[in-house]
Backbone as CSV, one residue per row, in Angstrom:
resi,resn,N_x,N_y,N_z,CA_x,CA_y,CA_z,C_x,C_y,C_z
1,UNK,0.202,-17.170,6.790,0.640,-16.519,5.555,2.134,-16.728,5.367
2,UNK,2.548,-17.041,4.175,3.956,-17.279,3.889,4.576,-16.077,3.205
3,UNK,5.874,-15.919,3.402,6.656,-14.999,2.589,7.110,-15.772,1.367
4,UNK,6.738,-15.300,0.156,7.017,-16.050,-1.066,8.344,-15.593,-1.650
5,UNK,9.287,-16.505,-1.769,10.659,-16.158,-2.121,11.090,-16.833,-3.397
6,UNK,10.225,-16.913,-4.395,10.526,-17.726,-5.564,11.696,-17.199,-6.365
7,UNK,12.018,-15.904,-6.288,13.193,-15.449,-7.020,13.919,-14.333,-6.286
8,UNK,13.929,-14.437,-4.948,14.786,-13.555,-4.181,14.176,-12.226,-3.826
9,UNK,12.865,-12.004,-4.066,12.241,-10.791,-3.545,11.969,-11.057,-2.063
10,UNK,12.941,-10.712,-1.226,12.887,-11.128,0.168,12.007,-10.147,0.946
11,UNK,10.731,-10.465,1.033,9.780,-9.608,1.720,9.600,-10.127,3.140
12,UNK,10.113,-9.445,4.120,10.103,-9.915,5.487,8.687,-9.813,6.052
13,UNK,8.260,-10.849,6.776,6.899,-10.874,7.302,6.633,-9.695,8.224
14,UNK,7.626,-9.258,8.982,7.402,-8.140,9.883,7.092,-6.870,9.122
15,UNK,7.502,-6.800,7.853,7.209,-5.632,7.031,5.797,-5.703,6.486
16,UNK,5.330,-6.913,6.166,4.116,-7.009,5.386,2.882,-7.467,6.138
17,UNK,3.013,-7.955,7.394,1.860,-8.595,8.008,0.738,-7.638,8.349
18,UNK,1.044,-6.356,8.503,0.019,-5.414,8.924,-1.021,-5.186,7.840
19,UNK,-0.578,-5.075,6.601,-1.509,-4.691,5.546,-1.713,-5.748,4.483
20,UNK,-0.724,-6.594,4.221,-0.872,-7.610,3.189,-1.451,-8.849,3.854
21,UNK,-2.770,-8.873,3.984,-3.409,-9.898,4.805,-3.627,-11.198,4.065
22,UNK,-3.605,-11.169,2.743,-3.868,-12.366,1.976,-2.733,-12.579,0.981
23,UNK,-2.139,-13.744,0.988,-1.107,-14.054,0.002,-1.392,-15.423,-0.571
24,UNK,-1.256,-15.545,-1.881,-1.388,-16.857,-2.498,-0.221,-17.709,-2.002
25,UNK,-0.517,-18.875,-1.428,0.500,-19.662,-0.748,1.602,-20.147,-1.683
26,UNK,1.273,-20.488,-2.894,2.254,-20.991,-3.845,2.329,-20.050,-5.039
27,UNK,3.513,-19.605,-5.449,3.620,-18.761,-6.643,2.961,-19.441,-7.839
28,UNK,2.358,-18.655,-8.694,1.642,-19.192,-9.854,2.584,-19.380,-11.030
29,UNK,2.553,-20.543,-11.643,3.269,-20.749,-12.900,2.553,-19.975,-13.996
30,UNK,3.338,-19.295,-14.833,2.719,-18.528,-15.919,2.157,-19.421,-17.012
31,UNK,2.824,-20.531,-17.257,2.458,-21.371,-18.391,2.140,-22.787,-17.921
32,UNK,1.166,-23.440,-18.553,0.944,-24.858,-18.258,2.069,-25.676,-18.891
33,UNK,2.779,-26.445,-18.096,3.933,-27.160,-18.628,5.098,-26.214,-18.859
34,UNK,6.000,-26.587,-19.784,7.151,-25.752,-20.089,6.728,-24.452,-20.743
35,UNK,7.503,-23.394,-20.508,7.263,-22.123,-21.186,7.464,-22.305,-22.688
36,UNK,6.745,-21.546,-23.510,6.859,-21.690,-24.965,8.303,-21.494,-25.452
37,UNK,8.765,-22.408,-26.288,10.090,-22.271,-26.881,11.242,-22.571,-25.955
38,UNK,10.995,-23.183,-24.799,12.070,-23.466,-23.858,13.054,-24.466,-24.472
39,UNK,14.347,-24.143,-24.513,15.323,-25.082,-25.082,15.429,-26.348,-24.237
40,UNK,15.889,-27.417,-24.858,16.097,-28.660,-24.134,17.361,-28.574,-23.284
41,UNK,17.365,-29.318,-22.203,18.568,-29.440,-21.397,18.905,-28.234,-20.547
42,UNK,17.918,-27.383,-20.236,18.183,-26.211,-19.400,18.453,-26.670,-17.975
43,UNK,19.525,-26.179,-17.384,19.882,-26.561,-16.028,19.005,-25.905,-14.989
44,UNK,19.228,-26.214,-13.717,18.405,-25.655,-12.643,18.672,-24.173,-12.415
45,UNK,17.684,-23.499,-11.882,17.870,-22.106,-11.495,18.818,-22.035,-10.300
46,UNK,19.521,-20.918,-10.187,20.522,-20.776,-9.138,20.445,-19.393,-8.515
47,UNK,20.382,-19.333,-7.201,20.428,-18.069,-6.472,21.892,-17.698,-6.280
48,UNK,22.261,-16.501,-6.741,23.642,-16.051,-6.653,23.715,-14.856,-5.709
49,UNK,24.848,-14.171,-5.700,25.090,-13.088,-4.748,23.989,-12.033,-4.782
50,UNK,23.643,-11.546,-3.602,22.676,-10.471,-3.491,21.249,-10.884,-3.727
51,UNK,20.959,-12.181,-3.673,19.590,-12.630,-3.892,19.196,-12.682,-5.348
52,UNK,20.164,-12.513,-6.249,19.865,-12.576,-7.677,19.688,-14.037,-8.104
53,UNK,18.913,-14.230,-9.158,18.631,-15.572,-9.642,19.055,-15.680,-11.095
54,UNK,19.802,-16.729,-11.428,20.230,-16.958,-12.796,19.552,-18.203,-13.352
55,UNK,19.645,-18.361,-14.675,19.131,-19.541,-15.359,17.636,-19.753,-15.110
56,UNK,16.886,-18.653,-15.127,15.452,-18.741,-14.851,14.743,-19.377,-16.039
57,UNK,14.102,-20.509,-15.804,13.425,-21.229,-16.874,11.946,-21.477,-16.591
58,UNK,11.523,-21.253,-15.348,10.126,-21.478,-14.974,9.533,-20.139,-14.541
59,UNK,8.911,-19.408,-15.465,8.344,-18.108,-15.123,7.225,-18.265,-14.093
60,UNK,7.232,-17.362,-13.104,6.274,-17.450,-12.004,5.743,-16.058,-11.660
61,UNK,4.667,-16.047,-10.896,4.077,-14.801,-10.432,3.724,-14.956,-8.959
62,UNK,4.345,-14.132,-8.115,3.985,-14.080,-6.705,2.817,-13.109,-6.543
63,UNK,1.884,-13.434,-5.661,0.653,-12.659,-5.499,0.512,-12.222,-4.049
64,UNK,0.374,-10.909,-3.828,0.142,-10.357,-2.501,-1.095,-9.461,-2.571
65,UNK,-2.147,-9.848,-1.876,-3.394,-9.097,-1.920,-3.575,-8.295,-0.639
66,UNK,-4.125,-7.087,-0.730,-4.323,-6.268,0.474,-5.504,-6.771,1.286
67,UNK,-5.578,-6.327,2.519,-6.756,-6.615,3.334,-7.989,-6.073,2.612
68,UNK,-9.072,-6.816,2.669,-10.269,-6.439,1.911,-10.797,-5.059,2.278
69,UNK,-10.629,-4.670,3.543,-11.152,-3.368,3.956,-10.276,-2.214,3.484
70,UNK,-9.100,-2.523,2.899,-8.216,-1.486,2.367,-8.112,-1.518,0.856
71,UNK,-8.584,-2.596,0.237,-8.382,-2.778,-1.208,-8.981,-1.638,-2.009
72,UNK,-8.195,-1.120,-2.967,-8.672,-0.021,-3.811,-8.951,-0.449,-5.243
73,UNK,-8.779,-1.742,-5.531,-9.118,-2.247,-6.853,-8.030,-2.104,-7.895
74,UNK,-6.844,-1.641,-7.493,-5.748,-1.416,-8.439,-4.610,-2.391,-8.166
75,UNK,-3.976,-2.883,-9.215,-2.892,-3.859,-9.098,-1.611,-3.324,-9.723
76,UNK,-0.478,-3.685,-9.122,0.829,-3.307,-9.637,1.702,-4.553,-9.722
77,UNK,2.225,-4.832,-10.917,3.158,-5.939,-11.126,4.571,-5.364,-11.131
78,UNK,5.419,-5.830,-10.222,6.801,-5.356,-10.123,7.712,-6.265,-10.946
79,UNK,8.542,-5.648,-11.800,9.402,-6.395,-12.720,10.857,-6.012,-12.448
80,UNK,11.630,-6.938,-11.903,13.027,-6.664,-11.553,13.907,-6.561,-12.794
81,UNK,15.110,-6.004,-12.592,16.090,-5.923,-13.665,17.136,-7.015,-13.535
82,UNK,18.251,-6.841,-14.247,19.332,-7.817,-14.208,19.927,-8.108,-15.567
83,UNK,19.678,-7.236,-16.548,20.309,-7.381,-17.859,19.863,-8.585,-18.657
84,UNK,18.717,-9.165,-18.319,18.194,-10.375,-18.961,19.093,-11.587,-18.729
85,UNK,20.162,-11.432,-17.932,21.024,-12.553,-17.621,20.694,-13.177,-16.278
86,UNK,20.097,-12.372,-15.403,19.642,-12.834,-14.108,18.552,-11.875,-13.652
87,UNK,17.960,-12.176,-12.517,16.957,-11.287,-11.946,17.490,-10.736,-10.643
88,UNK,17.481,-9.409,-10.526,17.958,-8.743,-9.313,16.762,-8.222,-8.526
89,UNK,16.903,-8.196,-7.227,15.826,-7.671,-6.386,16.434,-7.183,-5.089
90,UNK,15.591,-6.715,-4.180,16.102,-6.224,-2.908,15.250,-5.121,-2.335
91,UNK,15.882,-4.100,-1.693,15.123,-3.071,-0.969,14.108,-2.314,-1.802
92,UNK,14.390,-2.092,-3.105,13.405,-1.375,-3.918,12.088,-2.137,-3.937
93,UNK,12.133,-3.418,-4.195,10.918,-4.214,-4.228,10.262,-4.333,-2.871
94,UNK,11.068,-4.508,-1.814,10.513,-4.614,-0.476,9.754,-3.347,-0.108
95,UNK,10.363,-2.210,-0.389,9.717,-0.935,-0.063,8.429,-0.784,-0.857
96,UNK,8.455,-1.211,-2.117,7.260,-1.107,-2.935,6.123,-1.945,-2.403
97,UNK,6.435,-3.152,-1.943,5.385,-4.020,-1.429,4.671,-3.385,-0.256
98,UNK,5.427,-2.902,0.718,4.804,-2.302,1.890,4.066,-1.020,1.544
99,UNK,4.709,-0.144,0.755,4.080,1.135,0.427,2.783,0.934,-0.339
100,UNK,2.782,0.059,-1.312,1.567,-0.176,-2.093,0.519,-0.907,-1.263
101,UNK,0.948,-1.864,-0.453,-0.003,-2.579,0.385,-0.689,-1.663,1.375
102,UNK,0.065,-0.732,1.942,-0.517,0.229,2.876,-1.613,1.060,2.218
103,UNK,-1.500,1.257,0.922,-2.469,2.066,0.185,-3.586,1.225,-0.424
104,UNK,-3.572,-0.072,-0.203,-4.658,-0.917,-0.687,-4.459,-1.521,-2.057
105,UNK,-3.226,-1.476,-2.578,-2.952,-2.064,-3.889,-2.701,-3.572,-3.774
106,UNK,-3.119,-4.305,-4.785,-2.681,-5.686,-4.943,-1.303,-5.637,-5.595
107,UNK,-0.353,-6.402,-5.075,1.030,-6.358,-5.556,1.438,-7.734,-6.075
108,UNK,2.105,-7.724,-7.212,2.572,-8.964,-7.844,4.047,-8.802,-8.181
109,UNK,4.807,-9.876,-8.089,6.207,-9.830,-8.516,6.418,-10.888,-9.587
110,UNK,7.020,-10.469,-10.677,7.165,-11.316,-11.863,8.555,-11.929,-11.933
111,UNK,8.603,-13.233,-12.115,9.844,-13.931,-12.414,9.791,-14.347,-13.875
112,UNK,10.588,-13.706,-14.706,10.577,-13.988,-16.139,11.866,-14.690,-16.541
113,UNK,11.861,-15.307,-17.719,13.012,-16.078,-18.179,14.258,-15.206,-18.398
114,UNK,15.419,-15.841,-18.254,16.695,-15.176,-18.526,17.377,-15.846,-19.721
115,UNK,18.467,-15.242,-20.184,19.089,-15.653,-21.446,19.455,-17.125,-21.506
116,UNK,19.975,-17.673,-20.420,20.454,-19.054,-20.447,19.339,-20.063,-20.679
117,UNK,18.084,-19.638,-20.515,16.942,-20.536,-20.714,16.083,-20.088,-21.895
118,UNK,16.713,-19.392,-22.846,15.949,-18.851,-23.958,16.821,-18.754,-25.208
119,UNK,16.211,-18.972,-26.363,16.891,-18.766,-27.640,16.664,-17.343,-28.160
120,UNK,15.673,-16.653,-27.599,15.353,-15.271,-27.979,14.812,-14.592,-26.729
121,UNK,15.703,-14.014,-25.927,15.313,-13.562,-24.598,14.318,-12.402,-24.632
122,UNK,14.462,-11.488,-25.577,13.514,-10.380,-25.606,12.105,-10.891,-25.919
123,UNK,12.005,-11.770,-26.904,10.704,-12.362,-27.232,10.114,-13.088,-26.032
124,UNK,10.937,-13.897,-25.363,10.425,-14.745,-24.284,10.116,-13.946,-23.020
125,UNK,10.973,-12.988,-22.685,10.715,-12.183,-21.488,9.442,-11.354,-21.654
126,UNK,9.269,-10.779,-22.839,8.050,-10.001,-23.095,6.823,-10.916,-23.083
127,UNK,6.964,-12.129,-23.624,5.853,-13.081,-23.584,5.478,-13.408,-22.145
128,UNK,6.482,-13.533,-21.263,6.196,-13.793,-19.860,5.482,-12.605,-19.216
129,UNK,5.919,-11.393,-19.551,5.247,-10.214,-19.018,3.812,-10.110,-19.493
130,UNK,3.593,-10.392,-20.766,2.238,-10.354,-21.329,1.342,-11.398,-20.654
131,UNK,1.912,-12.585,-20.444,1.154,-13.653,-19.807,0.808,-13.282,-18.360
132,UNK,1.734,-12.656,-17.657,1.468,-12.219,-16.289,0.319,-11.216,-16.250
133,UNK,0.338,-10.257,-17.178,-0.755,-9.293,-17.257,-2.086,-10.004,-17.478
134,UNK,-2.096,-10.965,-18.369,-3.342,-11.675,-18.686,-3.826,-12.513,-17.500
135,UNK,-2.900,-13.092,-16.768,-3.295,-13.868,-15.593,-3.950,-12.967,-14.556
136,UNK,-3.336,-11.830,-14.267,-3.912,-10.915,-13.281,-5.278,-10.426,-13.747
137,UNK,-5.377,-10.061,-15.010,-6.658,-9.576,-15.536,-7.713,-10.689,-15.506
138,UNK,-7.301,-11.914,-15.775,-8.241,-13.033,-15.761,-8.769,-13.318,-14.359
139,UNK,-7.945,-13.025,-13.341,-8.332,-13.263,-11.948,-8.890,-12.007,-11.279
140,UNK,-9.130,-10.954,-12.047,-9.470,-9.663,-11.460,-10.654,-9.754,-10.496
141,UNK,-11.740,-10.366,-10.908,-12.916,-10.434,-10.033,-12.605,-11.213,-8.762
142,UNK,-11.944,-12.343,-8.907,-11.595,-13.191,-7.761,-10.708,-12.450,-6.770
143,UNK,-9.758,-11.638,-7.272,-8.800,-10.960,-6.412,-9.215,-9.540,-6.044
144,UNK,-10.418,-9.127,-6.401,-10.893,-7.801,-6.038,-10.212,-6.675,-6.782
145,UNK,-9.866,-6.923,-8.042,-9.152,-5.946,-8.869,-10.048,-5.514,-10.024
146,UNK,-10.002,-4.228,-10.370,-10.681,-3.751,-11.565,-9.831,-4.119,-12.783
147,UNK,-10.407,-4.749,-13.795,-9.594,-5.213,-14.922,-8.956,-4.099,-15.733
148,UNK,-9.387,-2.843,-15.531,-8.777,-1.718,-16.235,-7.892,-0.884,-15.308
149,UNK,-7.431,-1.492,-14.204,-6.548,-0.814,-13.250,-5.359,-1.706,-12.914
150,UNK,-4.713,-2.231,-13.926,-3.590,-3.133,-13.712,-2.349,-2.548,-14.389
151,UNK,-1.341,-2.216,-13.595,-0.135,-1.599,-14.140,1.104,-2.410,-13.862
152,UNK,2.224,-1.971,-14.442,3.519,-2.630,-14.258,4.574,-1.571,-13.951
153,UNK,5.479,-1.911,-13.041,6.599,-1.039,-12.689,7.874,-1.858,-12.776
154,UNK,8.891,-1.343,-13.492,10.116,-2.116,-13.669,11.368,-1.300,-13.484
155,UNK,12.473,-2.006,-13.284,13.780,-1.407,-13.092,14.734,-1.899,-14.171
156,UNK,15.420,-0.992,-14.855,16.477,-1.340,-15.799,15.971,-2.297,-16.882
157,UNK,16.431,-3.563,-16.909,15.930,-4.500,-17.914,14.442,-4.757,-17.727
158,UNK,13.970,-4.705,-16.485,12.534,-4.834,-16.259,11.758,-3.725,-16.928
159,UNK,12.317,-2.521,-16.920,11.684,-1.404,-17.629,11.695,-1.631,-19.134
160,UNK,12.798,-2.201,-19.637,12.852,-2.507,-21.068,11.778,-3.508,-21.449
161,UNK,11.594,-4.532,-20.632,10.539,-5.511,-20.877,9.183,-4.815,-20.953
162,UNK,8.906,-3.955,-19.977,7.610,-3.275,-19.919,7.427,-2.358,-21.119
163,UNK,8.490,-1.635,-21.506,8.397,-0.730,-22.651,8.051,-1.501,-23.919
164,UNK,8.687,-2.649,-24.122,8.359,-3.472,-25.290,6.919,-3.959,-25.236
165,UNK,6.470,-4.353,-24.055,5.108,-4.847,-23.910,4.080,-3.742,-24.129
166,UNK,4.335,-2.578,-23.548,3.359,-1.490,-23.586,3.215,-0.859,-24.969
167,UNK,4.206,-1.058,-25.824,4.154,-0.468,-27.160,3.829,-1.508,-28.226
168,UNK,3.280,-2.635,-27.798,2.911,-3.721,-28.699,1.406,-3.964,-28.613
169,UNK,0.809,-4.317,-29.730,-0.609,-4.675,-29.734,-0.764,-6.010,-29.026
170,UNK,-1.333,-5.992,-27.839,-1.458,-7.212,-27.044,-2.921,-7.533,-26.753
171,UNK,-3.797,-7.230,-27.696,-5.202,-7.562,-27.517,-5.372,-9.070,-27.396
172,UNK,-6.361,-9.491,-26.626,-6.610,-10.914,-26.466,-7.255,-11.514,-27.706
173,UNK,-7.227,-12.828,-27.767,-7.837,-13.569,-28.868,-9.123,-14.215,-28.349
174,UNK,-10.292,-13.668,-28.689,-11.555,-14.204,-28.169,-11.786,-15.670,-28.515
175,UNK,-11.138,-16.156,-29.553,-11.339,-17.539,-29.981,-10.335,-18.512,-29.358
176,UNK,-9.401,-18.020,-28.536,-8.375,-18.874,-27.955,-8.995,-19.914,-27.022
177,UNK,-8.491,-21.141,-27.092,-8.984,-22.200,-26.207,-8.612,-21.914,-24.756
178,UNK,-7.457,-21.289,-24.547,-7.013,-20.901,-23.215,-7.688,-19.577,-22.861
179,UNK,-8.543,-19.562,-21.856,-9.290,-18.361,-21.506,-8.372,-17.211,-21.106
180,UNK,-7.207,-17.528,-20.550,-6.271,-16.469,-20.181,-5.826,-15.689,-21.408
181,UNK,-5.666,-16.372,-22.549,-5.220,-15.714,-23.773,-6.316,-14.886,-24.434
182,UNK,-7.512,-14.933,-23.898,-8.623,-14.179,-24.483,-8.626,-12.714,-24.051
183,UNK,-7.912,-12.385,-22.987,-7.950,-11.014,-22.459,-6.696,-10.248,-22.860
184,UNK,-6.757,-8.933,-22.764,-5.645,-8.079,-23.154,-4.443,-8.273,-22.240
185,UNK,-3.250,-8.180,-22.833,-2.018,-8.263,-22.067,-1.308,-6.932,-21.941
186,UNK,-1.973,-5.841,-22.303,-1.340,-4.516,-22.217,-1.652,-3.877,-20.867
187,UNK,-0.635,-3.330,-20.184,-0.893,-2.665,-18.902,-1.697,-1.388,-19.066
188,UNK,-2.406,-1.006,-17.994,-3.212,0.216,-18.004,-2.403,1.439,-17.596
189,UNK,-1.273,1.232,-16.935,-0.318,2.300,-16.636,1.025,1.625,-16.410
190,UNK,2.112,2.367,-16.583,3.440,1.785,-16.409,4.365,2.748,-15.679
191,UNK,5.323,2.165,-14.955,6.394,2.925,-14.327,7.729,2.392,-14.807
192,UNK,8.563,3.257,-15.373,9.871,2.861,-15.894,10.953,3.556,-15.070
193,UNK,11.795,2.798,-14.417,12.852,3.338,-13.578,14.207,2.934,-14.138
194,UNK,15.056,3.921,-14.456,16.390,3.677,-15.019,16.302,2.749,-16.223
195,UNK,15.532,3.147,-17.216,15.221,2.271,-18.347,16.453,1.980,-19.200
196,UNK,16.747,0.706,-19.343,17.860,0.218,-20.157,17.325,-0.071,-21.557
197,UNK,18.086,0.300,-22.589,17.540,0.161,-23.943,17.819,-1.186,-24.600
198,UNK,18.710,-2.018,-24.035,19.036,-3.335,-24.583,19.389,-3.235,-26.077
199,UNK,20.165,-2.224,-26.435,20.612,-1.979,-27.816,19.466,-1.708,-28.781
200,UNK,18.308,-1.357,-28.257,17.190,-0.968,-29.113,17.165,0.548,-29.281
201,UNK,16.790,0.982,-30.462,16.593,2.408,-30.703,15.122,2.747,-30.484
202,UNK,14.864,4.019,-30.263,13.494,4.440,-29.972,12.561,4.109,-31.137
203,UNK,13.107,4.030,-32.342,12.270,3.717,-33.512,11.765,2.277,-33.500
204,UNK,12.293,1.444,-32.594,11.820,0.053,-32.494,10.471,-0.035,-31.788
205,UNK,10.029,1.057,-31.201,8.810,1.049,-30.398,7.706,1.859,-31.065
206,UNK,6.502,1.315,-31.045,5.343,2.018,-31.588,4.708,2.824,-30.466
207,UNK,5.015,4.106,-30.435,4.485,4.989,-29.387,3.378,5.827,-30.011
208,UNK,2.145,5.446,-29.702,0.991,6.135,-30.273,-0.033,6.396,-29.175
209,UNK,-1.214,6.801,-29.549,-2.238,7.161,-28.567,-2.722,5.965,-27.749
210,UNK,-2.331,4.750,-28.132,-2.791,3.558,-27.424,-1.876,3.164,-26.263
211,UNK,-0.695,3.787,-26.138,0.194,3.415,-25.043,-0.393,3.905,-23.721
212,UNK,-0.071,3.234,-22.618,-0.646,3.624,-21.330,0.052,4.833,-20.724
213,UNK,-0.600,5.513,-19.770,0.061,6.592,-19.029,1.380,6.116,-18.425
214,UNK,2.352,7.040,-18.367,3.730,6.679,-18.016,4.249,7.500,-16.842
215,UNK,4.863,6.801,-15.878,5.624,7.401,-14.781,7.063,6.960,-14.981
216,UNK,8.027,7.896,-15.024,9.392,7.522,-15.409,10.422,8.317,-14.608
217,UNK,11.480,7.627,-14.160,12.543,8.228,-13.369,13.897,7.873,-13.965
218,UNK,14.863,8.801,-13.821,16.204,8.544,-14.341,17.201,9.505,-13.701
219,UNK,18.471,9.083,-13.635,19.565,9.942,-13.195,20.425,10.300,-14.403
220,UNK,20.809,11.566,-14.490,21.546,12.038,-15.662,22.906,11.384,-15.806
221,UNK,23.514,10.945,-14.689,24.855,10.351,-14.769,24.816,8.825,-14.765
222,UNK,23.693,8.251,-15.108,23.574,6.794,-15.208,24.351,6.333,-16.436
223,UNK,25.422,5.570,-16.231,26.236,5.102,-17.350,25.810,3.732,-17.866
224,UNK,24.933,3.064,-17.150,24.408,1.772,-17.591,23.203,1.950,-18.496
225,UNK,22.278,2.756,-18.048,21.088,3.108,-18.837,21.188,4.590,-19.169
226,UNK,21.353,4.904,-20.424,21.640,6.273,-20.829,20.415,7.175,-20.722
227,UNK,20.659,8.397,-20.224,19.588,9.377,-20.077,18.942,9.704,-21.414
228,UNK,19.728,9.751,-22.491,19.195,10.151,-23.801,18.040,9.248,-24.226
229,UNK,18.117,7.966,-23.895,17.040,7.052,-24.279,15.762,7.371,-23.520
230,UNK,15.894,7.636,-22.238,14.717,8.023,-21.458,14.110,9.313,-21.996
231,UNK,14.945,10.256,-22.371,14.426,11.518,-22.922,13.653,11.263,-24.215
232,UNK,14.109,10.313,-25.022,13.384,9.970,-26.244,12.041,9.312,-25.930
233,UNK,12.015,8.495,-24.900,10.743,7.883,-24.483,9.753,8.963,-24.075
234,UNK,10.210,9.886,-23.239,9.340,10.963,-22.758,8.828,11.795,-23.927
235,UNK,9.712,12.123,-24.852,9.306,12.911,-26.018,8.267,12.161,-26.842
236,UNK,8.448,10.856,-26.987,7.488,10.052,-27.743,6.124,10.048,-27.095
237,UNK,6.085,9.878,-25.780,4.799,9.878,-25.066,4.104,11.228,-25.203
238,UNK,4.884,12.296,-25.055,4.289,13.632,-25.156,3.768,13.898,-26.563
239,UNK,4.513,13.455,-27.567,4.065,13.646,-28.949,2.779,12.866,-29.219
240,UNK,2.609,11.727,-28.535,1.410,10.913,-28.715,0.229,11.440,-27.914
241,UNK,0.485,12.440,-27.054,-0.596,13.025,-26.266,-1.037,12.165,-25.096
242,UNK,-0.147,11.274,-24.634,-0.470,10.389,-23.516,0.201,10.934,-22.251
243,UNK,-0.495,10.928,-21.114,0.071,11.488,-19.885,1.404,10.860,-19.506
244,UNK,2.354,11.712,-19.095,3.668,11.232,-18.661,4.135,12.091,-17.489
245,UNK,4.646,11.449,-16.464,5.243,12.113,-15.301,6.721,11.768,-15.294
246,UNK,7.586,12.774,-15.467,9.019,12.529,-15.627,9.797,13.157,-14.478
247,UNK,10.598,12.338,-13.781,11.475,12.806,-12.717,12.916,12.522,-13.122
248,UNK,13.746,13.556,-13.116,15.152,13.398,-13.481,16.032,13.983,-12.378
249,UNK,17.102,13.226,-12.031,18.067,13.694,-11.054,19.410,13.902,-11.733
250,UNK,20.172,14.887,-11.262,21.462,15.190,-11.876,22.479,14.105,-11.586
251,UNK,22.491,13.585,-10.358,23.493,12.607,-9.965,22.827,11.411,-9.283
252,UNK,23.532,10.282,-9.311,23.017,9.119,-8.614,23.348,7.795,-9.260
253,UNK,23.682,7.786,-10.550,24.023,6.530,-11.198,22.818,5.661,-11.504
254,UNK,23.056,4.366,-11.553,22.022,3.423,-11.987,21.197,2.948,-10.790
255,UNK,20.084,3.602,-10.548,19.122,3.261,-9.501,19.662,3.431,-8.084
256,UNK,20.717,4.215,-7.906,21.288,4.370,-6.573,20.973,5.717,-5.938
257,UNK,20.324,6.608,-6.679,20.149,7.962,-6.161,18.949,8.051,-5.224
258,UNK,18.936,9.112,-4.431,17.946,9.240,-3.365,16.514,9.231,-3.873
259,UNK,16.299,9.721,-5.069,14.937,9.761,-5.593,14.282,8.398,-5.656
260,UNK,15.108,7.359,-5.856,14.540,6.019,-5.944,14.015,5.525,-4.610
261,UNK,14.487,6.130,-3.515,13.988,5.713,-2.208,12.528,6.108,-2.021
262,UNK,12.102,7.099,-2.738,10.721,7.566,-2.615,9.839,7.137,-3.789
263,UNK,10.336,6.238,-4.660,9.573,5.953,-5.869,8.178,5.401,-5.599
264,UNK,7.955,4.540,-4.612,6.575,4.065,-4.430,5.617,5.182,-4.048
265,UNK,6.061,6.063,-3.130,5.211,7.174,-2.730,4.933,8.108,-3.903
266,UNK,5.962,8.352,-4.721,5.787,9.224,-5.874,4.816,8.621,-6.885
267,UNK,4.922,7.308,-7.083,4.012,6.643,-8.011,2.576,6.692,-7.494
268,UNK,2.376,6.419,-6.214,1.037,6.465,-5.629,0.454,7.872,-5.746
269,UNK,1.295,8.864,-5.496,0.819,10.257,-5.601,0.397,10.570,-7.022
270,UNK,1.169,10.091,-8.004,0.829,10.306,-9.414,-0.492,9.644,-9.752
271,UNK,-0.668,8.413,-9.322,-1.916,7.699,-9.585,-3.097,8.401,-8.927
272,UNK,-2.865,8.947,-7.744,-3.961,9.589,-7.013,-4.433,10.862,-7.692
273,UNK,-3.613,11.396,-8.597,-4.026,12.589,-9.343,-4.877,12.255,-10.561
274,UNK,-5.302,10.988,-10.661,-6.284,10.651,-11.681,-5.788,9.840,-12.847
275,UNK,-4.512,9.401,-12.812,-4.041,8.569,-13.924,-4.848,7.280,-13.995
276,UNK,-5.073,6.692,-12.816,-5.930,5.523,-12.676,-6.708,5.736,-11.383
277,UNK,-8.019,5.605,-11.379,-8.778,5.777,-10.133,-8.251,4.812,-9.069
278,UNK,-8.125,5.293,-7.838,-7.581,4.459,-6.768,-8.584,4.205,-5.647
279,UNK,-9.797,4.622,-5.820,-10.838,4.365,-4.828,-11.805,3.348,-5.411
280,UNK,-11.946,2.222,-4.746,-12.816,1.163,-5.249,-14.262,1.657,-5.318
281,UNK,-14.952,1.281,-6.374,-16.332,1.700,-6.536,-17.251,0.833,-5.690
């Protein structure tokens, strides 16, 4: 089994070998050929300080499947942040992989395009997220996943990507020649951590009864991602009558507070209370 390092999610084998027994050896390309709308002359991707990756032009999906005797049929796609200029990763993702794997979840990590490889980064990043959802759903039977138990968890810009995706009509096209495009690209549940608004107002999002259940965390003194935006998200979900679990801390800044150290356990506990069934049928 290999540790897949396509965009700096450095998952050490000693952390994952006990429970993540099956890993797809090569990260999956999201798109056949170039990603849609890719500009000409895009330079190579570059790993910069802290394991961050810039100039991302080849969207990929890393796949980590649990041991069959532990699999619970639920999948979580982890979406890193980085302001759409690069992709950041590190201990948050590593902890999530082990914690979710121990509980029998299939875990995926998404590498989506960044600004330098896009003429419209919000459009393209969301398209990559939608495509990742469709790929996982298309492989659900093969990977031992229930097609209605696939969620996404993101940090900062990753949360913004997920919020845009979850509030958009992403039904599949039954007539599409590409079978992957025939299935829904909307997540069944979402986790938003330190959600960055990317200069979008809450009115840019369609929050209705069709949005998925929401788990959301934020620190009140976060100066990068403002608390007021998260409060508007929570209010929108509650007004729509969709389940929401909201955790707020007084201090901690942008994803640095102690509550984030327990986010995988908190998310699993929330799911275990019935947001999405976690026991395979």
